[in-house]
Coordinates of C-alpha atoms in Angstrom, one line a residue:
Chain A
M109 CA 56.6 38.3 97.7
S110 CA 53.1 38.8 96.2
E111 CA 52.9 39.6 92.4
L112 CA 51.4 42.9 93.3
S113 CA 54.4 44.0 95.5
E114 CA 56.8 42.3 93.0
L115 CA 55.2 44.8 90.4
Y116 CA 55.2 48.0 92.6
Q117 CA 58.7 47.6 94.1
A118 CA 60.4 50.3 96.0
V119 CA 62.9 51.0 93.1
I120 CA 59.6 51.6 90.6
L121 CA 58.2 53.8 93.0
D122 CA 61.1 56.0 93.7
H123 CA 61.5 56.6 89.8
N124 CA 57.4 57.4 89.6
K125 CA 58.1 59.9 92.1
K126 CA 61.5 61.3 91.1
P127 CA 62.0 60.6 87.4
R128 CA 65.6 60.7 85.9
N129 CA 66.3 62.7 82.8
F130 CA 62.5 64.0 82.8
H131 CA 62.7 67.2 80.6
K132 CA 62.8 68.1 76.9
L133 CA 66.5 67.5 75.5
E134 CA 67.2 70.8 73.4
N135 CA 70.0 69.5 71.3
A136 CA 68.3 66.1 70.5
N137 CA 68.9 64.9 66.8
R138 CA 66.3 62.1 67.4
H139 CA 63.0 62.3 68.9
A140 CA 59.8 60.2 68.8
E141 CA 56.2 60.4 70.7
G142 CA 54.7 57.2 72.1
F143 CA 51.2 56.7 72.9
N144 CA 49.1 54.0 74.3
P145 CA 45.7 54.5 73.3
L146 CA 44.2 52.1 75.9
C147 CA 45.3 54.4 79.0
G148 CA 46.0 57.9 77.2
D149 CA 49.8 57.4 78.1
Q150 CA 51.8 59.8 76.1
L151 CA 55.5 60.4 76.1
N152 CA 58.4 61.7 74.3
V153 CA 61.6 60.4 73.9
Y154 CA 64.9 62.5 73.1
L155 CA 68.2 61.4 71.8
Q156 CA 71.4 63.1 71.0
L157 CA 73.2 60.4 68.9
E158 CA 76.8 60.8 68.1
D159 CA 79.0 58.5 65.8
D160 CA 76.2 55.9 66.6
Q161 CA 76.6 56.3 70.4
V162 CA 73.6 57.7 72.7
K163 CA 75.5 60.7 74.2
E164 CA 72.2 62.2 75.8
V165 CA 68.6 60.8 76.3
S166 CA 65.6 62.5 78.2
F167 CA 61.9 62.0 78.1
E168 CA 58.8 63.6 79.1
G169 CA 55.1 62.9 79.6
S170 CA 52.5 61.4 81.5
G171 CA 51.7 58.4 82.5
C172 CA 51.0 55.5 85.3
A173 CA 53.6 54.7 87.9
I174 CA 55.0 51.9 85.8
S175 CA 55.3 53.6 82.4
K176 CA 57.0 56.7 84.1
A177 CA 59.2 54.5 86.1
S178 CA 60.2 52.2 82.9
A179 CA 60.9 55.5 81.0
S180 CA 62.9 56.8 83.6
M181 CA 65.2 53.7 83.9
M182 CA 65.2 53.2 80.2
T183 CA 67.1 56.6 79.8
Q184 CA 69.5 55.6 82.3
A185 CA 70.2 52.2 80.7
V186 CA 70.8 53.4 77.3
K187 CA 72.8 56.6 78.2
R188 CA 76.5 56.3 76.5
K189 CA 75.6 53.1 75.1
S190 CA 76.1 52.5 71.4
K191 CA 72.9 52.3 69.1
Q192 CA 73.6 48.7 68.8
E193 CA 73.8 48.0 72.7
A194 CA 70.6 49.9 73.2
E195 CA 68.9 47.8 70.7
T196 CA 69.7 44.6 72.4
L197 CA 68.7 46.2 75.7
F198 CA 65.0 47.1 74.0
N199 CA 65.1 43.6 72.4
E200 CA 66.2 41.7 75.8
F201 CA 63.9 44.1 77.9
H202 CA 60.6 43.4 75.1
R203 CA 61.2 39.8 75.6
M204 CA 61.6 39.8 79.6
A205 CA 58.2 41.2 79.5
M206 CA 56.5 39.2 77.2
G207 CA 57.8 36.2 79.2
E208 CA 60.1 34.9 76.4
L209 CA 63.5 35.8 78.5
D210 CA 63.7 34.3 81.9
V211 CA 66.0 36.9 83.2
E212 CA 67.1 34.2 86.2
T213 CA 68.4 31.6 83.7
E214 CA 69.4 33.1 80.6
P215 CA 72.2 35.2 80.1
N216 CA 71.3 39.1 79.5
H217 CA 72.2 42.6 79.8
L218 CA 69.4 44.1 81.9
G219 CA 71.0 44.4 85.0
K220 CA 68.4 46.5 87.3
L221 CA 65.7 46.6 84.5
T222 CA 64.9 43.1 85.4
I223 CA 62.8 44.2 88.6
F224 CA 59.9 45.0 85.6
A225 CA 59.9 41.1 85.1
G226 CA 56.9 41.2 87.2
V227 CA 54.6 42.7 84.5
R228 CA 54.6 39.5 82.9
D229 CA 51.9 38.5 85.2
F230 CA 50.1 41.6 84.6
P231 CA 49.3 41.4 80.6
A232 CA 47.0 44.5 80.9
R233 CA 50.1 46.6 82.2
L234 CA 52.8 45.1 80.1
K235 CA 52.3 48.2 77.5
C236 CA 52.7 50.5 80.3
A237 CA 56.3 49.0 81.0
T238 CA 57.4 48.7 77.1
L239 CA 56.1 52.1 75.9
S240 CA 59.2 54.0 76.4
W241 CA 61.4 51.4 75.0
H242 CA 59.4 51.0 71.9
T243 CA 59.6 55.0 71.4
M244 CA 63.5 54.9 72.1
H245 CA 63.5 52.1 69.7
A246 CA 61.6 54.3 67.1
A247 CA 63.7 57.3 67.7
L248 CA 67.1 55.5 67.1
N249 CA 65.3 54.1 63.7
E250 CA 64.2 57.8 62.9
Q251 CA 60.4 57.0 63.1
Q252 CA 58.3 60.0 64.4
K253 CA 55.4 58.1 66.0
V254 CA 55.1 54.8 67.7
S255 CA 51.7 53.5 69.4
T256 CA 51.2 50.5 71.4
E257 CA 47.9 49.4 69.4
Chain B
M253 CA 38.0 66.1 103.1
A254 CA 39.0 63.9 105.9
T255 CA 36.0 63.5 108.8
S256 CA 36.1 62.6 112.2
K257 CA 36.3 58.9 113.0
Q258 CA 32.8 58.8 114.1
E259 CA 31.5 58.8 110.9
L260 CA 33.9 56.1 109.6
V261 CA 31.5 53.4 111.3
P262 CA 30.4 51.3 108.7
I263 CA 26.3 51.9 108.3
L264 CA 25.6 49.5 105.7
P265 CA 22.2 49.7 103.9
K266 CA 19.6 48.0 106.6
P267 CA 18.2 44.6 105.6
R268 CA 14.3 44.9 104.7
D269 CA 11.6 42.6 103.8
G270 CA 11.9 40.6 100.8
W271 CA 15.3 42.0 100.2
D272 CA 18.0 39.8 100.7
V273 CA 21.5 40.5 99.4
E274 CA 22.9 37.2 100.2
R275 CA 20.4 35.2 98.4
I276 CA 20.8 37.4 95.3
R277 CA 24.5 36.8 95.4
K278 CA 23.7 33.0 95.0
D279 CA 21.9 33.6 91.9
F280 CA 25.0 34.7 90.6
P281 CA 27.5 31.7 89.9
V282 CA 30.5 33.9 88.6
L283 CA 30.4 35.0 92.6
R284 CA 31.1 31.3 93.5
Q285 CA 34.9 31.5 93.0
T286 CA 37.7 32.7 95.0
V287 CA 40.3 35.0 93.5
N288 CA 43.6 34.9 95.6
G289 CA 41.8 33.3 98.1
K290 CA 39.1 35.6 98.7
P291 CA 35.5 35.7 97.5
L292 CA 35.3 37.5 94.2
V293 CA 34.0 41.2 94.4
Y294 CA 32.7 42.4 91.0
L295 CA 32.5 46.2 90.8
D296 CA 32.6 46.8 87.0
N297 CA 28.8 46.5 86.5
A298 CA 28.6 49.6 84.6
A299 CA 30.7 48.1 81.9
S300 CA 29.0 44.8 81.8
S301 CA 27.2 42.8 84.5
Q302 CA 27.3 39.2 85.5
V303 CA 24.6 36.8 84.6
P304 CA 22.4 35.3 87.1
M305 CA 21.5 31.4 86.9
M306 CA 18.5 31.7 85.7
V307 CA 19.3 33.7 82.6
I308 CA 22.1 31.2 81.7
E309 CA 19.5 28.4 82.2
R310 CA 17.3 29.8 79.7
G311 CA 20.0 30.6 77.3
A312 CA 21.0 26.7 77.7
Q313 CA 17.4 25.2 77.3
Y314 CA 17.2 27.2 74.1
I315 CA 20.3 26.1 72.5
E316 CA 19.8 22.3 73.9
Q317 CA 16.1 21.9 73.1
E318 CA 15.0 24.9 71.1
H319 CA 17.5 26.2 68.7
S320 CA 16.6 26.7 65.0
N321 CA 16.3 29.6 62.7
I322 CA 13.5 31.8 62.9
H323 CA 10.8 33.2 60.9
R324 CA 11.6 30.9 58.3
G325 CA 11.1 27.5 58.6
V326 CA 7.7 25.5 59.0
H327 CA 9.1 22.9 61.3
Y328 CA 8.6 22.3 64.9
L329 CA 12.1 23.9 66.1
S330 CA 11.6 27.0 64.0
M331 CA 8.8 27.6 65.7
K332 CA 9.4 26.9 68.9
A333 CA 12.7 29.6 68.4
T334 CA 10.4 32.2 66.9
T335 CA 8.0 31.8 69.8
A336 CA 10.7 32.2 72.2
Y337 CA 12.4 34.9 70.2
E338 CA 9.5 36.8 69.7
G339 CA 8.3 36.2 73.4
A340 CA 11.4 38.0 74.5
R341 CA 10.2 41.0 72.5
E342 CA 7.1 41.2 74.2
K343 CA 9.0 41.5 77.4
V344 CA 11.1 44.0 76.2
K345 CA 7.6 45.9 75.1
R346 CA 6.2 45.6 78.9
F347 CA 9.8 46.5 79.9
I348 CA 9.9 49.7 78.3
N349 CA 6.1 50.3 78.4
A350 CA 6.3 50.7 74.2
P351 CA 2.9 50.9 72.4
E352 CA 3.8 48.0 70.3
A353 CA 6.4 45.0 70.2
K354 CA 7.2 45.7 66.3
E355 CA 8.9 49.1 67.5
C356 CA 11.4 47.0 69.6
I357 CA 14.2 46.3 67.3
F358 CA 16.8 43.9 68.4
V359 CA 20.3 45.2 67.9
R360 CA 23.8 43.5 69.3
G361 CA 23.9 46.3 72.3
A362 CA 23.2 50.4 72.3
T363 CA 26.1 51.1 70.4
E364 CA 24.6 49.1 67.3
G365 CA 21.2 50.8 68.1
I366 CA 22.7 54.2 68.1
N367 CA 24.4 53.6 64.6
L368 CA 21.1 51.8 63.3
V369 CA 19.4 55.2 63.9
M370 CA 22.4 57.2 62.5
H371 CA 22.2 55.1 59.1
G372 CA 18.4 54.9 59.2
Y373 CA 17.5 58.1 60.0
G374 CA 20.5 60.3 60.4
R375 CA 21.6 59.6 56.8
K376 CA 18.3 59.8 55.1
F377 CA 16.9 63.1 56.9
I378 CA 20.3 65.2 57.9
G379 CA 22.0 67.2 55.3
A380 CA 24.6 70.1 55.1
G381 CA 23.9 72.9 57.4
D382 CA 21.9 71.0 59.8
E383 CA 22.6 70.6 63.3
I384 CA 22.9 67.7 65.8
I385 CA 22.8 68.1 69.5
I386 CA 24.6 65.7 71.9
S387 CA 25.9 66.5 75.6
A388 CA 29.4 66.7 77.0
M389 CA 28.8 63.5 79.3
E390 CA 27.9 61.1 76.2
H391 CA 29.6 57.9 76.0
H392 CA 31.8 57.4 72.7
A393 CA 29.0 55.5 71.4
N394 CA 26.8 58.6 71.3
I395 CA 29.4 60.9 70.0
V396 CA 31.3 59.0 67.0
P397 CA 28.2 57.8 64.9
W398 CA 27.1 61.5 64.8
Q399 CA 30.7 63.0 64.0
M400 CA 30.7 60.5 61.3
L401 CA 27.3 61.8 60.0
C402 CA 28.5 65.3 60.4
E403 CA 31.5 64.8 58.6
E404 CA 29.5 62.6 55.6
K405 CA 26.8 65.3 55.3
G406 CA 28.6 68.5 56.3
A407 CA 26.3 68.8 59.2
K408 CA 27.5 70.5 62.7
L409 CA 27.8 68.6 66.1
R410 CA 26.6 70.9 69.0
V411 CA 27.2 69.9 72.7
I412 CA 25.4 70.8 75.9
P413 CA 28.2 71.8 78.4
M414 CA 27.9 70.5 82.0
N415 CA 29.0 72.1 85.4
D416 CA 31.4 71.0 87.9
A417 CA 29.2 68.7 89.6
G418 CA 28.6 66.9 86.1
E419 CA 25.1 68.4 85.7
L420 CA 23.7 69.7 82.1
L421 CA 23.5 73.2 81.8
M422 CA 19.8 73.6 80.4
D423 CA 20.0 77.3 79.6
E424 CA 22.9 76.1 77.5
Y425 CA 20.8 73.6 75.8
D426 CA 18.2 76.1 75.0
A427 CA 20.4 78.4 73.3
L428 CA 21.7 75.6 70.9
L429 CA 18.3 74.8 69.9
N430 CA 17.3 76.8 66.6
E431 CA 15.7 76.0 63.1
R432 CA 18.9 74.2 61.9
T433 CA 18.6 71.6 64.9
K434 CA 17.5 68.2 63.2
F435 CA 18.4 65.8 65.9
V436 CA 19.1 65.4 69.7
A437 CA 21.1 62.4 71.0
V438 CA 21.7 62.4 75.0
A439 CA 22.1 59.7 77.4
H440 CA 19.5 59.1 80.1
V441 CA 22.5 58.3 82.6
S442 CA 26.0 59.2 82.4
N443 CA 28.2 55.8 82.2
A444 CA 31.2 57.8 84.1
L445 CA 29.5 60.0 86.3
G446 CA 25.9 58.7 87.4
T447 CA 24.3 61.7 86.4
I448 CA 20.4 61.3 85.7
N449 CA 19.7 63.7 83.0
P450 CA 16.3 65.5 82.7
V451 CA 15.6 63.7 79.7
K452 CA 11.8 64.4 79.7
E453 CA 12.7 68.2 79.7
I454 CA 15.2 67.9 77.1
I455 CA 12.6 65.7 74.7
E456 CA 9.8 68.3 75.2
R457 CA 12.0 71.4 74.5
A458 CA 13.4 69.4 71.2
H459 CA 9.8 68.7 70.0
K460 CA 9.0 72.3 70.3
Y461 CA 11.4 72.6 67.2
G462 CA 10.0 69.5 65.7
V463 CA 13.2 67.9 66.5
P464 CA 13.1 63.9 67.2
V465 CA 15.3 62.6 70.3
L466 CA 17.1 59.8 70.7
I467 CA 17.9 58.7 74.3
D468 CA 20.7 56.3 75.2
G469 CA 19.6 54.3 78.0
A470 CA 22.7 51.6 78.5
Q471 CA 22.9 52.9 82.2
Q472 CA 19.6 53.5 83.2
A473 CA 17.8 50.1 82.1
P474 CA 19.7 48.1 84.7
H475 CA 18.6 50.3 87.6
G476 CA 15.7 52.4 86.8
R477 CA 12.0 52.8 85.3
I478 CA 11.9 53.2 81.5
D479 CA 8.6 54.6 79.9
V480 CA 9.0 55.7 76.6
Q481 CA 5.4 56.7 76.3
D482 CA 5.6 59.1 79.3
L483 CA 9.2 60.2 78.0
D484 CA 7.6 60.7 74.4
C485 CA 11.1 60.0 73.1
D486 CA 11.4 59.0 69.3
F487 CA 14.4 56.5 69.9
Y488 CA 15.7 54.7 73.0
T489 CA 18.2 52.3 73.0
F490 CA 20.0 50.1 75.7
S491 CA 22.4 46.9 76.1
G492 CA 21.4 43.5 77.5
H493 CA 24.9 42.9 78.7
K494 CA 24.6 45.7 81.2
M495 CA 21.6 44.2 83.0
F496 CA 22.3 40.6 83.5
A497 CA 21.6 39.4 79.9
P498 CA 24.5 37.8 77.4
T499 CA 26.4 39.8 75.1
G500 CA 24.8 40.5 71.8
S501 CA 21.6 41.6 73.2
G502 CA 20.1 44.7 73.1
V503 CA 17.3 46.9 71.8
V504 CA 16.4 50.1 70.2
Y505 CA 13.0 51.2 70.4
G506 CA 11.6 53.8 67.7
K507 CA 8.4 55.4 67.0
A508 CA 6.9 53.1 64.5
R509 CA 5.9 56.5 62.1
L510 CA 9.6 57.2 62.5
L511 CA 10.9 53.8 61.9
Y512 CA 8.4 53.2 58.6
T513 CA 10.1 56.4 56.9
M514 CA 13.6 55.6 57.7
N515 CA 16.3 53.3 55.6
P516 CA 17.0 49.8 56.8
F517 CA 20.2 49.4 58.6
Q518 CA 21.8 46.3 56.8
G519 CA 20.4 44.7 53.9
G520 CA 20.0 40.8 53.9
G521 CA 17.5 37.9 54.5
D522 CA 14.7 38.5 57.0
M523 CA 14.6 42.0 56.2
I524 CA 12.6 41.8 52.9
K525 CA 9.1 41.0 51.8
S526 CA 10.3 40.0 47.8
V527 CA 13.3 40.3 46.0
T528 CA 13.6 40.5 42.3
F529 CA 17.2 41.9 40.8
E530 CA 15.1 44.9 39.9
K531 CA 13.6 45.9 43.0
T532 CA 13.4 44.9 46.7
I533 CA 10.4 45.6 48.7
Y534 CA 11.4 45.8 52.6
A535 CA 9.7 43.9 55.3
D536 CA 7.2 45.3 57.9
L537 CA 8.6 46.1 61.4
P538 CA 10.9 44.9 63.3
N539 CA 12.2 42.7 60.4
K540 CA 13.0 45.6 58.2
F541 CA 15.8 46.3 60.7
E542 CA 16.9 42.7 61.5
A543 CA 18.8 41.6 58.7
G544 CA 20.4 38.1 58.7
T545 CA 20.3 35.6 61.7
P546 CA 20.4 37.4 64.8
A547 CA 21.8 36.7 68.2
I548 CA 18.6 34.5 69.2
A549 CA 20.1 32.7 72.1
S550 CA 21.2 36.0 73.5
Q551 CA 17.8 38.2 73.2
I552 CA 16.0 35.3 74.8
G553 CA 18.6 35.7 77.6
L554 CA 17.6 39.4 77.7
G555 CA 13.9 38.0 77.9
A556 CA 14.7 36.2 81.1
A557 CA 17.1 39.1 82.4
I558 CA 14.0 41.0 82.4
D559 CA 12.1 38.6 84.0
Y560 CA 15.0 38.3 86.7
L561 CA 14.9 41.9 87.4
N562 CA 10.9 41.7 87.8
I563 CA 11.2 39.1 90.2
I564 CA 13.8 40.4 92.7
G565 CA 11.9 43.8 92.2
R566 CA 13.2 46.6 90.4
E567 CA 12.0 49.1 92.7
K568 CA 13.7 47.3 95.9
A569 CA 16.9 46.9 93.9
A570 CA 16.9 50.5 93.3
L571 CA 16.3 51.7 96.6
Y572 CA 19.2 49.4 97.8
E573 CA 21.7 50.7 95.3
H574 CA 20.8 54.1 96.2
E575 CA 21.8 53.4 100.0
L576 CA 25.2 51.6 98.8
L577 CA 25.8 54.6 96.5
E578 CA 25.2 56.9 99.7
Y579 CA 27.2 54.8 101.9
A580 CA 30.2 54.2 99.1
T581 CA 30.2 58.0 98.3
R582 CA 30.6 58.7 102.2
R583 CA 33.1 56.0 103.2
L584 CA 35.3 57.3 99.8
A585 CA 34.9 60.9 100.9
A586 CA 36.3 60.4 104.0
I587 CA 39.8 59.2 102.6
E588 CA 42.4 61.4 102.3
G589 CA 43.4 62.7 98.8
V590 CA 40.1 60.7 97.3
R591 CA 38.0 62.8 94.9
V592 CA 34.5 61.8 94.0
I593 CA 33.8 62.7 90.4
G594 CA 30.3 63.5 89.6
T595 CA 28.0 65.0 92.1
A596 CA 25.0 65.6 90.7
R597 CA 21.9 66.0 92.7
E598 CA 20.0 63.2 90.9
K599 CA 22.5 60.5 90.6
L600 CA 22.5 56.6 89.9
S601 CA 24.6 54.0 91.1
V602 CA 27.9 54.7 89.2
L603 CA 30.7 55.9 91.3
S604 CA 34.2 57.3 90.1
F605 CA 37.0 58.8 92.0
T606 CA 40.4 59.9 91.6
I607 CA 43.1 59.8 94.2
D608 CA 45.5 62.6 94.2
N609 CA 49.1 62.0 92.6
V610 CA 47.9 58.4 91.6
H611 CA 47.3 57.3 88.0
P612 CA 43.8 55.5 87.5
H613 CA 45.9 52.7 86.0
D614 CA 48.0 52.2 88.9
I615 CA 44.7 52.2 91.5
G616 CA 43.2 49.7 89.0
T617 CA 45.7 47.2 89.1
I618 CA 46.4 47.5 93.1
L619 CA 42.7 46.9 93.7
D620 CA 42.1 44.5 91.5

């Protein structure tokens, strides 16, 4: 598989076309806004946290296929996870994207999120994949805004 | 949008006497490499162009044989370096038909050129309640410095709007001009739309109010003719790295009369006549605006890039580029879902487009 088709896999294209949990969460008690000044991508992540557990999660905003699919799959991944588990996923996802975690040889909890491993070959697109994760991380930690710069 | 198949047959620009594209490709060492097994194709010239061998060799010759500081030393190398550096300034003077070489100030690029005028002219002559006019299609480099000035001085930024084709609305420009207008700054050619603005007309109308005009020529310099005397512009700036020269080279031209009245841009060596701790007397033009050791190799490279443009023939290159633009526009428009942005009647070879429902960054990665 070429690097390009590894980046734009069918799953990613599907999530881009039909993003899951793509709406504002009315009863959210955590919210953060993520911004990538390089391309103008902007998204909001909403969390409903109860007893340190992510009960509901959603996002809205605009961006490229990578950022939208990544946000969509992020919401699926952290839903019903504990705060600690969500943070672990954030950490592992970030390290995978940076090329610091080899998902084929090292133990991790990423599951199908490993399809984003391909971004390590596209440094210019790294932030597209990680923006929603940084925003989710900021929301968990009650920061209002996050920028990839 | 889709047209019949017949129109999709490639109609490439016709080869003509004295214009051999393959030979010109060979002038650029960067194009000798292959990427992913295919010959490198480079389409980002509006951001930064590649450098031909002739310019690389001239820069290398300077570094190998002539390098030294300019304007200061009395030794052999310093004189060689000064001669080469000032020789490049003479080439720039002819390139833009400036009355005098000393009116051509070397800067790092158009961005620095605009900032020089903002600091030297704007901060001295523009005050509270004054108005500065720019256009809706300016590069950030011709917006932000004026916003900074407006914020500092309490002046107001006015913007000439444009139509859907990407052409400035000249009637709206007329309506913006008034006694409070103190400066006009517009692009000769839009970097995003390719629109060639009617700058001569813009300058003439501003001058009726006694208002000086700066033209941002970053996109015009590589492709078209520049005649600052015919335009009668007060300032004109462009970058070397968009016209085959190394980064760090560029020029801002200013009418000597204005340059003399302006504040210097930066303080330091080379820009002074005499310095005591009580008072400093600034140097004559152009040194007043060139504090510190400049990018000597880059500016000498700019001189060589001007030579290169003259050798391949600027008129012939412009004609070829125009045919390429027409061809590319026609082919792109024939693809379903593709929309060409910027359809001005007067247009240079800059081509922007969008594809329905696809983010520009995905297009960029996939086409790379």
